[in-house]
Each structure stands twice: as structure tokens, then as C-alpha cells.
PDB file of C-alpha atoms in Angstrom:
ATOM      1  CA  MET A   7     119.038  40.585 144.758  1.00 81.00           C
ATOM      2  CA  PHE A   8     119.064  43.252 142.037  1.00 86.00           C
ATOM      3  CA  SER A   9     115.544  44.422 142.932  1.00 89.00           C
ATOM      4  CA  ARG A  10     116.514  44.558 146.617  1.00 92.00           C
ATOM      5  CA  LEU A  11     119.533  46.767 145.821  1.00 94.00           C
ATOM      6  CA  LEU A  12     117.529  48.870 143.359  1.00 95.00           C
ATOM      7  CA  THR A  13     114.729  49.467 145.881  1.00 94.00           C
ATOM      8  CA  SER A  14     117.160  50.462 148.647  1.00 96.00           C
ATOM      9  CA  ALA A  15     119.075  52.783 146.316  1.00 97.00           C
ATOM     10  CA  LEU A  16     116.032  54.495 144.845  1.00 96.00           C
ATOM     11  CA  PHE A  17     114.447  55.119 148.271  1.00 97.00           C
ATOM     12  CA  ALA A  18     117.720  56.498 149.646  1.00 98.00           C
ATOM     13  CA  GLY A  19     118.546  58.487 146.501  1.00 97.00           C
ATOM     14  CA  ALA A  20     115.089  60.041 146.210  1.00 97.00           C
ATOM     15  CA  ALA A  21     114.952  61.001 149.906  1.00 98.00           C
ATOM     16  CA  ALA A  22     118.493  62.421 150.076  1.00 98.00           C
ATOM     17  CA  GLY A  23     118.082  64.022 146.639  1.00 97.00           C
ATOM     18  CA  LEU A  24     114.907  65.804 147.707  1.00 98.00           C
ATOM     19  CA  CYS A  25     116.631  67.113 150.862  1.00 98.00           C
ATOM     20  CA  ALA A  26     119.636  68.195 148.739  1.00 97.00           C
ATOM     21  CA  ALA A  27     117.377  69.944 146.225  1.00 97.00           C
ATOM     22  CA  LEU A  28     115.505  71.880 148.914  1.00 97.00           C
ATOM     23  CA  LEU A  29     118.765  72.895 150.626  1.00 97.00           C
ATOM     24  CA  GLN A  30     120.197  73.964 147.262  1.00 96.00           C
ATOM     25  CA  LEU A  31     117.114  75.993 146.350  1.00 96.00           C
ATOM     26  CA  PHE A  32     117.198  77.806 149.673  1.00 96.00           C
ATOM     27  CA  PHE A  33     120.951  78.301 150.173  1.00 96.00           C
ATOM     28  CA  VAL A  34     122.685  77.982 146.783  1.00 96.00           C
ATOM     29  CA  GLN A  35     120.189  79.088 144.124  1.00 96.00           C
ATOM     30  CA  PRO A  36     119.927  82.732 145.322  1.00 95.00           C
ATOM     31  CA  ILE A  37     123.716  83.098 144.967  1.00 95.00           C
ATOM     32  CA  LEU A  38     123.588  81.491 141.518  1.00 95.00           C
ATOM     33  CA  LEU A  39     120.808  83.858 140.390  1.00 95.00           C
ATOM     34  CA  HIS A  40     122.699  86.831 141.846  1.00 94.00           C
ATOM     35  CA  ALA A  41     125.859  85.769 140.002  1.00 94.00           C
ATOM     36  CA  GLU A  42     123.906  85.433 136.755  1.00 93.00           C
ATOM     37  CA  LEU A  43     123.063  89.152 136.968  1.00 93.00           C
ATOM     38  CA  TYR A  44     126.823  89.768 136.605  1.00 92.00           C
ATOM     39  CA  GLU A  45     127.329  86.960 134.093  1.00 91.00           C
ATOM     40  CA  THR A  46     124.716  88.467 131.767  1.00 91.00           C
ATOM     41  CA  GLY A  47     126.017  92.022 132.255  1.00 88.00           C
ATOM     42  CA  THR A  48     122.873  93.291 134.018  1.00 89.00           C
ATOM     43  CA  LEU A  49     125.167  94.288 136.868  1.00 88.00           C
ATOM     44  CA  VAL A  50     128.804  95.346 136.487  1.00 87.00           C
ATOM     45  CA  HIS A  51     131.274  95.408 139.340  1.00 83.00           C
ATOM     46  CA  PHE A  52     134.983  96.171 139.147  1.00 76.00           C
ATOM     47  CA  GLY A  53     137.510  97.432 141.656  1.00 69.00           C
ATOM     48  CA  SER A  54     136.917  99.142 144.968  1.00 69.00           C
ATOM     49  CA  GLU A  55     134.851 102.031 143.574  1.00 71.00           C
ATOM     50  CA  SER A  56     131.762  99.907 142.915  1.00 70.00           C
ATOM     51  CA  VAL A  57     128.424 101.333 143.968  1.00 77.00           C
ATOM     52  CA  VAL A  58     126.375  98.268 143.013  1.00 84.00           C
ATOM     53  CA  SER A  59     124.282  97.133 145.991  1.00 85.00           C
ATOM     54  CA  ALA A  60     125.143  93.714 147.377  1.00 84.00           C
ATOM     55  CA  HIS A  61     121.425  93.167 147.947  1.00 86.00           C
ATOM     56  CA  GLN A  62     119.526  92.527 144.744  1.00 86.00           C
ATOM     57  CA  ALA A  63     115.894  91.586 144.180  1.00 84.00           C
ATOM     58  CA  LEU A  64     115.988  87.996 142.890  1.00 87.00           C
ATOM     59  CA  PRO A  65     113.247  85.884 141.366  1.00 86.00           C
ATOM     60  CA  GLY A  66     111.532  83.534 143.810  1.00 85.00           C
ATOM     61  CA  PHE A  67     110.564  79.941 143.096  1.00 89.00           C
ATOM     62  CA  GLU A  68     110.335  79.327 139.342  1.00 90.00           C
ATOM     63  CA  PRO A  69     108.190  76.195 138.806  1.00 92.00           C
ATOM     64  CA  MET A  70     109.772  75.094 135.503  1.00 93.00           C
ATOM     65  CA  ARG A  71     113.408  75.866 136.229  1.00 93.00           C
ATOM     66  CA  ASP A  72     113.402  74.854 139.897  1.00 95.00           C
ATOM     67  CA  GLY A  73     111.157  71.853 139.242  1.00 95.00           C
ATOM     68  CA  LEU A  74     113.732  70.547 136.773  1.00 95.00           C
ATOM     69  CA  SER A  75     116.472  71.189 139.343  1.00 95.00           C
ATOM     70  CA  ILE A  76     114.590  69.160 141.971  1.00 96.00           C
ATOM     71  CA  PHE A  77     114.098  66.327 139.455  1.00 96.00           C
ATOM     72  CA  PHE A  78     117.748  66.252 138.342  1.00 96.00           C
ATOM     73  CA  THR A  79     119.064  66.510 141.913  1.00 97.00           C
ATOM     74  CA  MET A  80     116.950  63.497 142.901  1.00 97.00           C
ATOM     75  CA  LEU A  81     118.213  61.727 139.783  1.00 96.00           C
ATOM     76  CA  VAL A  82     121.910  62.377 140.411  1.00 97.00           C
ATOM     77  CA  TYR A  83     121.609  61.383 144.079  1.00 97.00           C
ATOM     78  CA  SER A  84     119.867  58.175 142.944  1.00 97.00           C
ATOM     79  CA  GLY A  85     122.929  57.545 140.784  1.00 97.00           C
ATOM     80  CA  TYR A  86     125.190  58.104 143.810  1.00 97.00           C
ATOM     81  CA  ALA A  87     122.899  55.832 145.859  1.00 98.00           C
ATOM     82  CA  LEU A  88     123.139  52.987 143.317  1.00 97.00           C
ATOM     83  CA  LEU A  89     126.946  53.081 143.564  1.00 97.00           C
ATOM     84  CA  THR A  90     126.805  53.360 147.368  1.00 97.00           C
ATOM     85  CA  VAL A  91     124.341  50.494 147.857  1.00 97.00           C
ATOM     86  CA  GLY A  92     126.313  48.304 145.417  1.00 96.00           C
ATOM     87  CA  ALA A  93     129.490  48.964 147.397  1.00 97.00           C
ATOM     88  CA  MET A  94     127.648  48.354 150.687  1.00 97.00           C
ATOM     89  CA  GLU A  95     126.445  44.976 149.416  1.00 96.00           C
ATOM     90  CA  LEU A  96     130.010  44.087 148.452  1.00 95.00           C
ATOM     91  CA  ALA A  97     131.231  45.078 151.936  1.00 96.00           C
ATOM     92  CA  ALA A  98     128.400  43.154 153.634  1.00 95.00           C
ATOM     93  CA  GLN A  99     129.340  40.011 151.687  1.00 94.00           C
ATOM     94  CA  ARG A 100     132.790  40.384 153.256  1.00 93.00           C
ATOM     95  CA  GLY A 101     131.378  40.607 156.773  1.00 94.00           C
ATOM     96  CA  HIS A 102     131.135  44.361 157.345  1.00 96.00           C
ATOM     97  CA  THR A 103     128.142  45.762 159.237  1.00 96.00           C
ATOM     98  CA  ILE A 104     125.806  47.931 157.171  1.00 97.00           C
ATOM     99  CA  ASP A 105     123.069  50.001 158.817  1.00 97.00           C
ATOM    100  CA  GLY A 106     121.898  53.573 159.136  1.00 97.00           C
ATOM    101  CA  ARG A 107     124.660  54.346 161.620  1.00 97.00           C
ATOM    102  CA  THR A 108     127.642  52.978 159.675  1.00 97.00           C
ATOM    103  CA  GLY A 109     125.979  54.561 156.629  1.00 98.00           C
ATOM    104  CA  LEU A 110     126.917  57.988 158.042  1.00 98.00           C
ATOM    105  CA  LEU A 111     130.579  57.131 157.420  1.00 98.00           C
ATOM    106  CA  TRP A 112     129.786  55.844 153.923  1.00 98.00           C
ATOM    107  CA  GLY A 113     128.027  59.115 153.194  1.00 98.00           C
ATOM    108  CA  PHE A 114     130.973  61.152 154.449  1.00 98.00           C
ATOM    109  CA  ALA A 115     133.312  59.062 152.270  1.00 98.00           C
ATOM    110  CA  GLY A 116     131.004  59.609 149.281  1.00 98.00           C
ATOM    111  CA  PHE A 117     131.081  63.366 149.836  1.00 98.00           C
ATOM    112  CA  LEU A 118     134.879  63.285 149.967  1.00 98.00           C
ATOM    113  CA  ALA A 119     135.098  61.248 146.754  1.00 98.00           C
ATOM    114  CA  PHE A 120     132.437  62.952 144.623  1.00 97.00           C
ATOM    115  CA  HIS A 121     132.426  66.537 145.890  1.00 97.00           C
ATOM    116  CA  PHE A 122     135.414  67.437 147.994  1.00 97.00           C
ATOM    117  CA  ALA A 123     138.199  65.649 146.086  1.00 98.00           C
ATOM    118  CA  PRO A 124     137.370  67.171 142.666  1.00 97.00           C
ATOM    119  CA  GLY A 125     136.297  70.469 144.282  1.00 97.00           C
ATOM    120  CA  PHE A 126     139.604  70.825 146.163  1.00 97.00           C
ATOM    121  CA  SER A 127     141.322  71.849 142.911  1.00 96.00           C
ATOM    122  CA  LEU A 128     138.283  72.570 140.717  1.00 95.00           C
ATOM    123  CA  ALA A 129     136.058  74.528 143.107  1.00 94.00           C
ATOM    124  CA  PRO A 130     132.289  74.462 142.550  1.00 95.00           C
ATOM    125  CA  GLU A 131     131.847  77.124 139.865  1.00 92.00           C
ATOM    126  CA  VAL A 132     129.506  80.033 140.166  1.00 92.00           C
ATOM    127  CA  PRO A 133     128.095  80.952 136.710  1.00 90.00           C
ATOM    128  CA  GLY A 134     130.327  83.367 134.826  1.00 87.00           C
ATOM    129  CA  VAL A 135     133.726  82.247 136.103  1.00 87.00           C
ATOM    130  CA  ALA A 136     136.615  81.727 133.709  1.00 88.00           C
ATOM    131  CA  ALA A 137     137.476  78.046 133.301  1.00 90.00           C
ATOM    132  CA  ALA A 138     139.468  75.700 131.090  1.00 89.00           C
ATOM    133  CA  ASP A 139     137.804  73.647 128.336  1.00 91.00           C
ATOM    134  CA  VAL A 140     134.841  71.744 129.769  1.00 92.00           C
ATOM    135  CA  GLN A 141     135.826  68.346 128.335  1.00 93.00           C
ATOM    136  CA  ILE A 142     139.301  68.515 129.864  1.00 95.00           C
ATOM    137  CA  ARG A 143     137.799  69.515 133.212  1.00 95.00           C
ATOM    138  CA  GLN A 144     135.296  66.635 133.003  1.00 95.00           C
ATOM    139  CA  LEU A 145     138.140  64.216 132.301  1.00 96.00           C
ATOM    140  CA  TRP A 146     140.106  65.549 135.273  1.00 97.00           C
ATOM    141  CA  TRP A 147     136.952  65.406 137.439  1.00 97.00           C
ATOM    142  CA  LEU A 148     136.412  61.762 136.470  1.00 96.00           C
ATOM    143  CA  ALA A 149     140.037  60.767 137.095  1.00 97.00           C
ATOM    144  CA  THR A 150     139.981  62.520 140.481  1.00 98.00           C
ATOM    145  CA  VAL A 151     136.747  60.832 141.576  1.00 97.00           C
ATOM    146  CA  VAL A 152     138.076  57.404 140.531  1.00 97.00           C
ATOM    147  CA  THR A 153     141.412  57.883 142.344  1.00 98.00           C
ATOM    148  CA  ALA A 154     139.592  59.277 145.409  1.00 98.00           C
ATOM    149  CA  ILE A 155     137.227  56.290 145.579  1.00 98.00           C
ATOM    150  CA  SER A 156     140.211  53.937 145.256  1.00 98.00           C
ATOM    151  CA  GLY A 157     142.210  55.819 147.880  1.00 98.00           C
ATOM    152  CA  ILE A 158     139.358  56.079 150.396  1.00 98.00           C
ATOM    153  CA  GLY A 159     138.505  52.391 149.855  1.00 97.00           C
ATOM    154  CA  LEU A 160     142.116  51.403 150.549  1.00 97.00           C
ATOM    155  CA  ILE A 161     142.187  53.523 153.729  1.00 97.00           C
ATOM    156  CA  ALA A 162     138.832  52.206 154.969  1.00 96.00           C
ATOM    157  CA  PHE A 163     139.326  48.515 154.209  1.00 95.00           C
ATOM    158  CA  GLY A 164     143.125  48.186 154.157  1.00 95.00           C
ATOM    159  CA  THR A 165     144.843  47.001 157.302  1.00 94.00           C
ATOM    160  CA  THR A 166     148.498  47.766 156.670  1.00 96.00           C
ATOM    161  CA  TRP A 167     150.712  50.436 155.133  1.00 95.00           C
ATOM    162  CA  LYS A 168     150.802  48.315 151.963  1.00 95.00           C
ATOM    163  CA  ALA A 169     147.259  49.604 151.385  1.00 96.00           C
ATOM    164  CA  TRP A 170     147.507  53.007 153.062  1.00 97.00           C
ATOM    165  CA  ALA A 171     150.668  54.195 151.277  1.00 97.00           C
ATOM    166  CA  PRO A 172     149.266  53.848 147.743  1.00 97.00           C
ATOM    167  CA  ALA A 173     146.030  55.401 149.069  1.00 97.00           C
ATOM    168  CA  VAL A 174     147.903  58.568 150.013  1.00 97.00           C
ATOM    169  CA  VAL A 175     149.500  58.680 146.555  1.00 98.00           C
ATOM    170  CA  LEU A 176     146.111  58.177 144.874  1.00 98.00           C
ATOM    171  CA  LEU A 177     144.498  60.932 146.936  1.00 98.00           C
ATOM    172  CA  LEU A 178     147.303  63.455 146.345  1.00 98.00           C
ATOM    173  CA  ALA A 179     148.217  62.734 142.707  1.00 98.00           C
ATOM    174  CA  PRO A 180     145.403  64.621 140.912  1.00 97.00           C
ATOM    175  CA  HIS A 181     146.107  67.752 142.961  1.00 98.00           C
ATOM    176  CA  VAL A 182     149.885  67.556 142.633  1.00 98.00           C
ATOM    177  CA  ILE A 183     149.450  67.172 138.858  1.00 97.00           C
ATOM    178  CA  GLY A 184     146.905  69.986 138.999  1.00 96.00           C
ATOM    179  CA  ALA A 185     143.435  70.656 137.618  1.00 96.00           C
ATOM    180  CA  PRO A 186     142.944  72.330 134.215  1.00 95.00           C
ATOM    181  CA  GLN A 187     142.954  76.090 134.812  1.00 93.00           C
ATOM    182  CA  PRO A 188     141.890  78.949 132.499  1.00 92.00           C
ATOM    183  CA  GLU A 189     144.517  80.870 130.473  1.00 91.00           C
ATOM    184  CA  VAL A 190     143.314  84.199 131.876  1.00 90.00           C
ATOM    185  CA  TYR A 191     140.807  85.311 134.496  1.00 89.00           C
ATOM    186  CA  THR A 192     137.821  86.989 132.875  1.00 86.00           C
ATOM    187  CA  GLY A 193     135.090  86.361 135.453  1.00 86.00           C
ATOM    188  CA  PRO A 194     132.759  89.355 135.926  1.00 90.00           C
ATOM    189  CA  VAL A 195     131.250  87.984 139.177  1.00 92.00           C
ATOM    190  CA  PRO A 196     132.393  89.434 142.555  1.00 91.00           C
ATOM    191  CA  THR A 197     134.743  87.038 144.369  1.00 91.00           C
ATOM    192  CA  GLU A 198     132.506  87.275 147.451  1.00 92.00           C
ATOM    193  CA  LEU A 199     129.700  85.549 145.545  1.00 94.00           C
ATOM    194  CA  GLY A 200     132.074  82.923 144.130  1.00 94.00           C
ATOM    195  CA  ALA A 201     133.441  82.085 147.578  1.00 95.00           C
ATOM    196  CA  GLU A 202     130.001  81.929 149.163  1.00 96.00           C
ATOM    197  CA  PHE A 203     128.743  79.752 146.325  1.00 96.00           C
ATOM    198  CA  ALA A 204     131.601  77.247 146.708  1.00 96.00           C
ATOM    199  CA  ALA A 205     131.214  77.109 150.494  1.00 97.00           C
ATOM    200  CA  ARG A 206     127.459  76.597 150.267  1.00 97.00           C
ATOM    201  CA  ALA A 207     127.793  73.965 147.510  1.00 97.00           C
ATOM    202  CA  PHE A 208     130.224  72.022 149.718  1.00 97.00           C
ATOM    203  CA  GLY A 209     128.031  72.423 152.803  1.00 97.00           C
ATOM    204  CA  VAL A 210     124.880  71.225 151.070  1.00 98.00           C
ATOM    205  CA  GLY A 211     126.846  68.399 149.428  1.00 97.00           C
ATOM    206  CA  LEU A 212     128.164  67.230 152.803  1.00 98.00           C
ATOM    207  CA  ALA A 213     124.727  67.323 154.454  1.00 98.00           C
ATOM    208  CA  ALA A 214     123.071  65.542 151.526  1.00 98.00           C
ATOM    209  CA  TRP A 215     125.755  62.861 151.226  1.00 98.00           C
ATOM    210  CA  VAL A 216     125.711  62.058 154.957  1.00 98.00           C
ATOM    211  CA  MET A 217     121.929  61.680 154.706  1.00 98.00           C
ATOM    212  CA  LEU A 218     122.341  59.567 151.569  1.00 98.00           C
ATOM    213  CA  GLY A 219     124.777  57.199 153.288  1.00 98.00           C
ATOM    214  CA  SER A 220     122.582  56.816 156.343  1.00 98.00           C
ATOM    215  CA  PHE A 221     119.404  56.294 154.293  1.00 98.00           C
ATOM    216  CA  ALA A 222     121.217  53.803 152.027  1.00 98.00           C
ATOM    217  CA  GLY A 223     122.432  51.807 155.047  1.00 98.00           C
ATOM    218  CA  PHE A 224     118.988  51.909 156.633  1.00 98.00           C
ATOM    219  CA  PHE A 225     117.096  50.809 153.502  1.00 97.00           C
ATOM    220  CA  TRP A 226     119.742  48.207 152.571  1.00 96.00           C
ATOM    221  CA  LYS A 227     119.368  46.646 156.036  1.00 96.00           C
ATOM    222  CA  ARG A 228     115.566  46.776 155.901  1.00 96.00           C
ATOM    223  CA  GLU A 229     115.306  45.299 152.387  1.00 94.00           C
ATOM    224  CA  THR A 230     117.872  42.608 153.194  1.00 93.00           C
ATOM    225  CA  ALA A 231     115.979  41.594 156.366  1.00 93.00           C
ATOM    226  CA  ARG A 232     112.733  41.510 154.379  1.00 92.00           C
ATOM    227  CA  ALA A 233     114.262  39.323 151.636  1.00 90.00           C
ATOM    228  CA  GLN A 234     115.644  36.939 154.273  1.00 89.00           C
ATOM    229  CA  SER A 235     112.324  36.652 156.109  1.00 91.00           C
ATOM    230  CA  LEU A 236     110.575  35.933 152.792  1.00 90.00           C
ATOM    231  CA  ALA A 237     113.170  33.264 151.964  1.00 90.00           C
ATOM    232  CA  ASN A 238     112.750  31.656 155.382  1.00 89.00           C
ATOM    233  CA  ALA A 239     108.938  31.766 155.311  1.00 81.00           C
TER     234      ALA A 239
ATOM    235  CA  MET B  19     116.517  25.011 155.744  1.00 42.00           C
ATOM    236  CA  GLN B  20     116.229  23.882 152.176  1.00 47.00           C
ATOM    237  CA  VAL B  21     116.143  27.490 150.990  1.00 47.00           C
ATOM    238  CA  GLN B  22     119.196  28.390 153.055  1.00 48.00           C
ATOM    239  CA  ALA B  23     121.119  25.524 151.517  1.00 45.00           C
ATOM    240  CA  THR B  24     120.202  26.740 148.034  1.00 45.00           C
ATOM    241  CA  THR B  25     121.308  30.258 148.901  1.00 46.00           C
ATOM    242  CA  SER B  26     124.654  29.120 150.199  1.00 45.00           C
ATOM    243  CA  VAL B  27     125.569  27.377 146.968  1.00 43.00           C
ATOM    244  CA  SER B  28     124.777  30.392 144.800  1.00 52.00           C
ATOM    245  CA  THR B  29     127.793  31.146 142.606  1.00 57.00           C
ATOM    246  CA  SER B  30     129.976  34.184 143.070  1.00 63.00           C
ATOM    247  CA  GLY B  31     128.609  35.399 139.724  1.00 68.00           C
ATOM    248  CA  SER B  32     125.045  35.594 140.988  1.00 77.00           C
ATOM    249  CA  ARG B  33     126.322  37.535 144.008  1.00 83.00           C
ATOM    250  CA  SER B  34     128.400  40.051 142.102  1.00 88.00           C
ATOM    251  CA  LEU B  35     126.400  40.521 138.884  1.00 91.00           C
ATOM    252  CA  PRO B  36     123.596  42.530 140.552  1.00 91.00           C
ATOM    253  CA  ILE B  37     126.260  44.767 142.135  1.00 93.00           C
ATOM    254  CA  LEU B  38     127.788  45.312 138.708  1.00 93.00           C
ATOM    255  CA  PHE B  39     124.385  46.210 137.210  1.00 94.00           C
ATOM    256  CA  CYS B  40     123.764  48.629 140.082  1.00 93.00           C
ATOM    257  CA  ALA B  41     127.123  50.299 139.560  1.00 94.00           C
ATOM    258  CA  LEU B  42     126.671  50.602 135.780  1.00 95.00           C
ATOM    259  CA  LEU B  43     123.179  52.061 136.188  1.00 95.00           C
ATOM    260  CA  GLY B  44     124.490  54.522 138.768  1.00 95.00           C
ATOM    261  CA  ILE B  45     127.392  55.592 136.564  1.00 95.00           C
ATOM    262  CA  GLY B  46     125.006  55.992 133.593  1.00 95.00           C
ATOM    263  CA  ILE B  47     122.675  58.222 135.612  1.00 95.00           C
ATOM    264  CA  ILE B  48     125.506  60.359 137.014  1.00 95.00           C
ATOM    265  CA  PHE B  49     126.996  60.897 133.546  1.00 93.00           C
ATOM    266  CA  THR B  50     123.659  61.684 131.929  1.00 92.00           C
ATOM    267  CA  THR B  51     122.780  64.194 134.630  1.00 91.00           C
ATOM    268  CA  GLY B  52     126.195  65.657 135.257  1.00 92.00           C
ATOM    269  CA  HIS B  53     128.320  65.436 132.144  1.00 91.00           C
ATOM    270  CA  ILE B  54     126.536  65.076 128.802  1.00 90.00           C
ATOM    271  CA  GLN B  55     126.801  68.390 126.962  1.00 86.00           C
ATOM    272  CA  ALA B  56     123.740  68.044 124.659  1.00 86.00           C
ATOM    273  CA  SER B  57     122.188  71.494 124.981  1.00 87.00           C
ATOM    274  CA  ALA B  58     118.667  70.468 126.102  1.00 88.00           C
ATOM    275  CA  LEU B  59     120.107  68.281 128.850  1.00 89.00           C
ATOM    276  CA  HIS B  60     122.711  70.890 129.777  1.00 89.00           C
ATOM    277  CA  ASP B  61     120.091  73.631 130.117  1.00 89.00           C
ATOM    278  CA  ALA B  62     117.686  71.471 132.116  1.00 90.00           C
ATOM    279  CA  ALA B  63     120.351  70.281 134.551  1.00 92.00           C
ATOM    280  CA  HIS B  64     122.325  73.581 134.545  1.00 92.00           C
ATOM    281  CA  ASP B  65     121.647  74.751 138.098  1.00 93.00           C
ATOM    282  CA  VAL B  66     122.141  71.253 139.516  1.00 94.00           C
ATOM    283  CA  ARG B  67     125.503  70.857 137.785  1.00 94.00           C
ATOM    284  CA  HIS B  68     126.761  74.139 139.257  1.00 93.00           C
ATOM    285  CA  ALA B  69     125.398  73.467 142.739  1.00 93.00           C
ATOM    286  CA  THR B  70     126.699  69.883 142.778  1.00 92.00           C
ATOM    287  CA  GLY B  71     130.210  70.806 141.655  1.00 91.00           C
ATOM    288  CA  PHE B  72     130.229  69.271 138.167  1.00 93.00           C
ATOM    289  CA  PRO B  73     132.206  71.107 135.485  1.00 92.00           C
ATOM    290  CA  CYS B  74     129.322  72.770 133.606  1.00 84.00           C
ATOM    291  CA  HIS B  75     130.398  74.903 130.635  1.00 80.00           C
TER     292      HIS B  75
END
């Protein structure tokens, strides 16, 4: 069974990760590179008197840097896929239907848990922004993802308010408590770039996660059918 | 039929252990890619961490 789950997850993770990487390179990376011009001090922008052009010449595809990004995006989405396929198997053992179509919902839930819930209070950061200590933010990120997964699971599989009420508490708690914020704002990057970066990061994350869920459902169903036909042969 | 009978008596451990391995492997990969601050790893995964919404530096 492990090899069946592993195969489904790696197919789904690699495919969705490749799509995510290409979307990121096209839509997110130019904003990141633009922001780095401000982060490094190459460009300086303050106040309403700025004369710095909003259109800068940016490097194109960089084989080493962007190749690594493609590799690590496929890797992280394979990690997401392993968790998703494991959870799908658990749901299937309890009689829930898993296929490419129901996988769309799983993908949406995964986006909410891994991207939107932590990003709601700790927005995707463009390089150069002021932020609290990275370890504290990572801890908060982890706690928020865990509570979001628990909350979404309770909403999806619970049948009464005994499940839904604690789910609401779990989903709200990290944001009511609040994410670690910087002491002062020192970011040199224009807010326009920061906002566009966060919006694009969310958009690409949503598209990639929905694909991941659908691919995971599709490959899980295919691998499960194959294992059953082998067992019956 | 014989195979189906064998499958149906598989213990709950053999049904849930592979799921546990999957989850642990997934968590390991996500943490290595997204969270470990060792500088070589951080630099290599830098753009991905920003674009995927992980706290980066």
C-alpha cells in the first residue's frame, strides 16, 4: 500500500509542482526581482515625489537560480501531495469517494490550510519587508497550519455543531491571538509591489493546490484500481 | 476470492502504518524545503519560500 500511495503522491506532486513553478516564474518572480532592486538599494523610493520608473529591466530566465526554484517547488508540492494522498486514503477507508473531481475540493482545502490560513495574518512576503524574528514566525506558521487542518477536517467530516463549533474556534484562534509582527516598519520596497506579490502568490497557490488535489485524487484512484486488479488476477 | 479474504483480515496497523509513513515523509520534505535555515538550503530555496508564503528570513 505504501508504494501505491507514494506513486500517486509523487505523480501528483511533480505535475502540480511543475505547473506551480512555471506560474511562479511567469507571474511572481518578476515582482520578486523588481523588489530585490529596492531591497539591495539599487533603487530607492520614498514618498510621493519619487521619479523612479515603475518599469524596470529585469533579468530573464536564470538557469541556475530558476532551475533550483523549479526543483524545490516540485519538491514542496510533493510533500503536500504525500500528506494529501495519506489523508485521502484515510477518508477512502471510511467510505468517502476519492477521484479527480472530489480532489478539487481537497486541493481547495489544502490551499486554505497551507497558504491562506497562515497568509491571512502573515502575508506572503516580498523580499525586503520588515518582519518579526523568523523562528517565531515559523512557529506561528506551523501552529496556524495545524489548527487550520484540524478545523477544516472537522467542518468537512463533522456532522453536527459538536464538530463545527470547535472548528470555528480553531480557525479563528491564531488570528485573534495575532501573528508575530515587526517592531517597526523599515521596508524599502513600494507597497504596490508588496501587494501585487501577495496577491499573485495567493493566486498561484490556489491554482496549484486545486490542480494538486485533482491530480492526487485521479492518481490515487488509478493506482488503487490497478492494485485491486493485480490482487484479483 | 482467497486474496480478498486475506485482504479483509489485514490489521488496522497495516492499513494505517503506510499512511503514517506518507505523512511523516511529507512533513519532512515540507520542513526541509520551507523551514530549515541552513544557509545553503535557504539560498537555494529562497525564491520558492517567498512565492509559496513560507516565512523566509
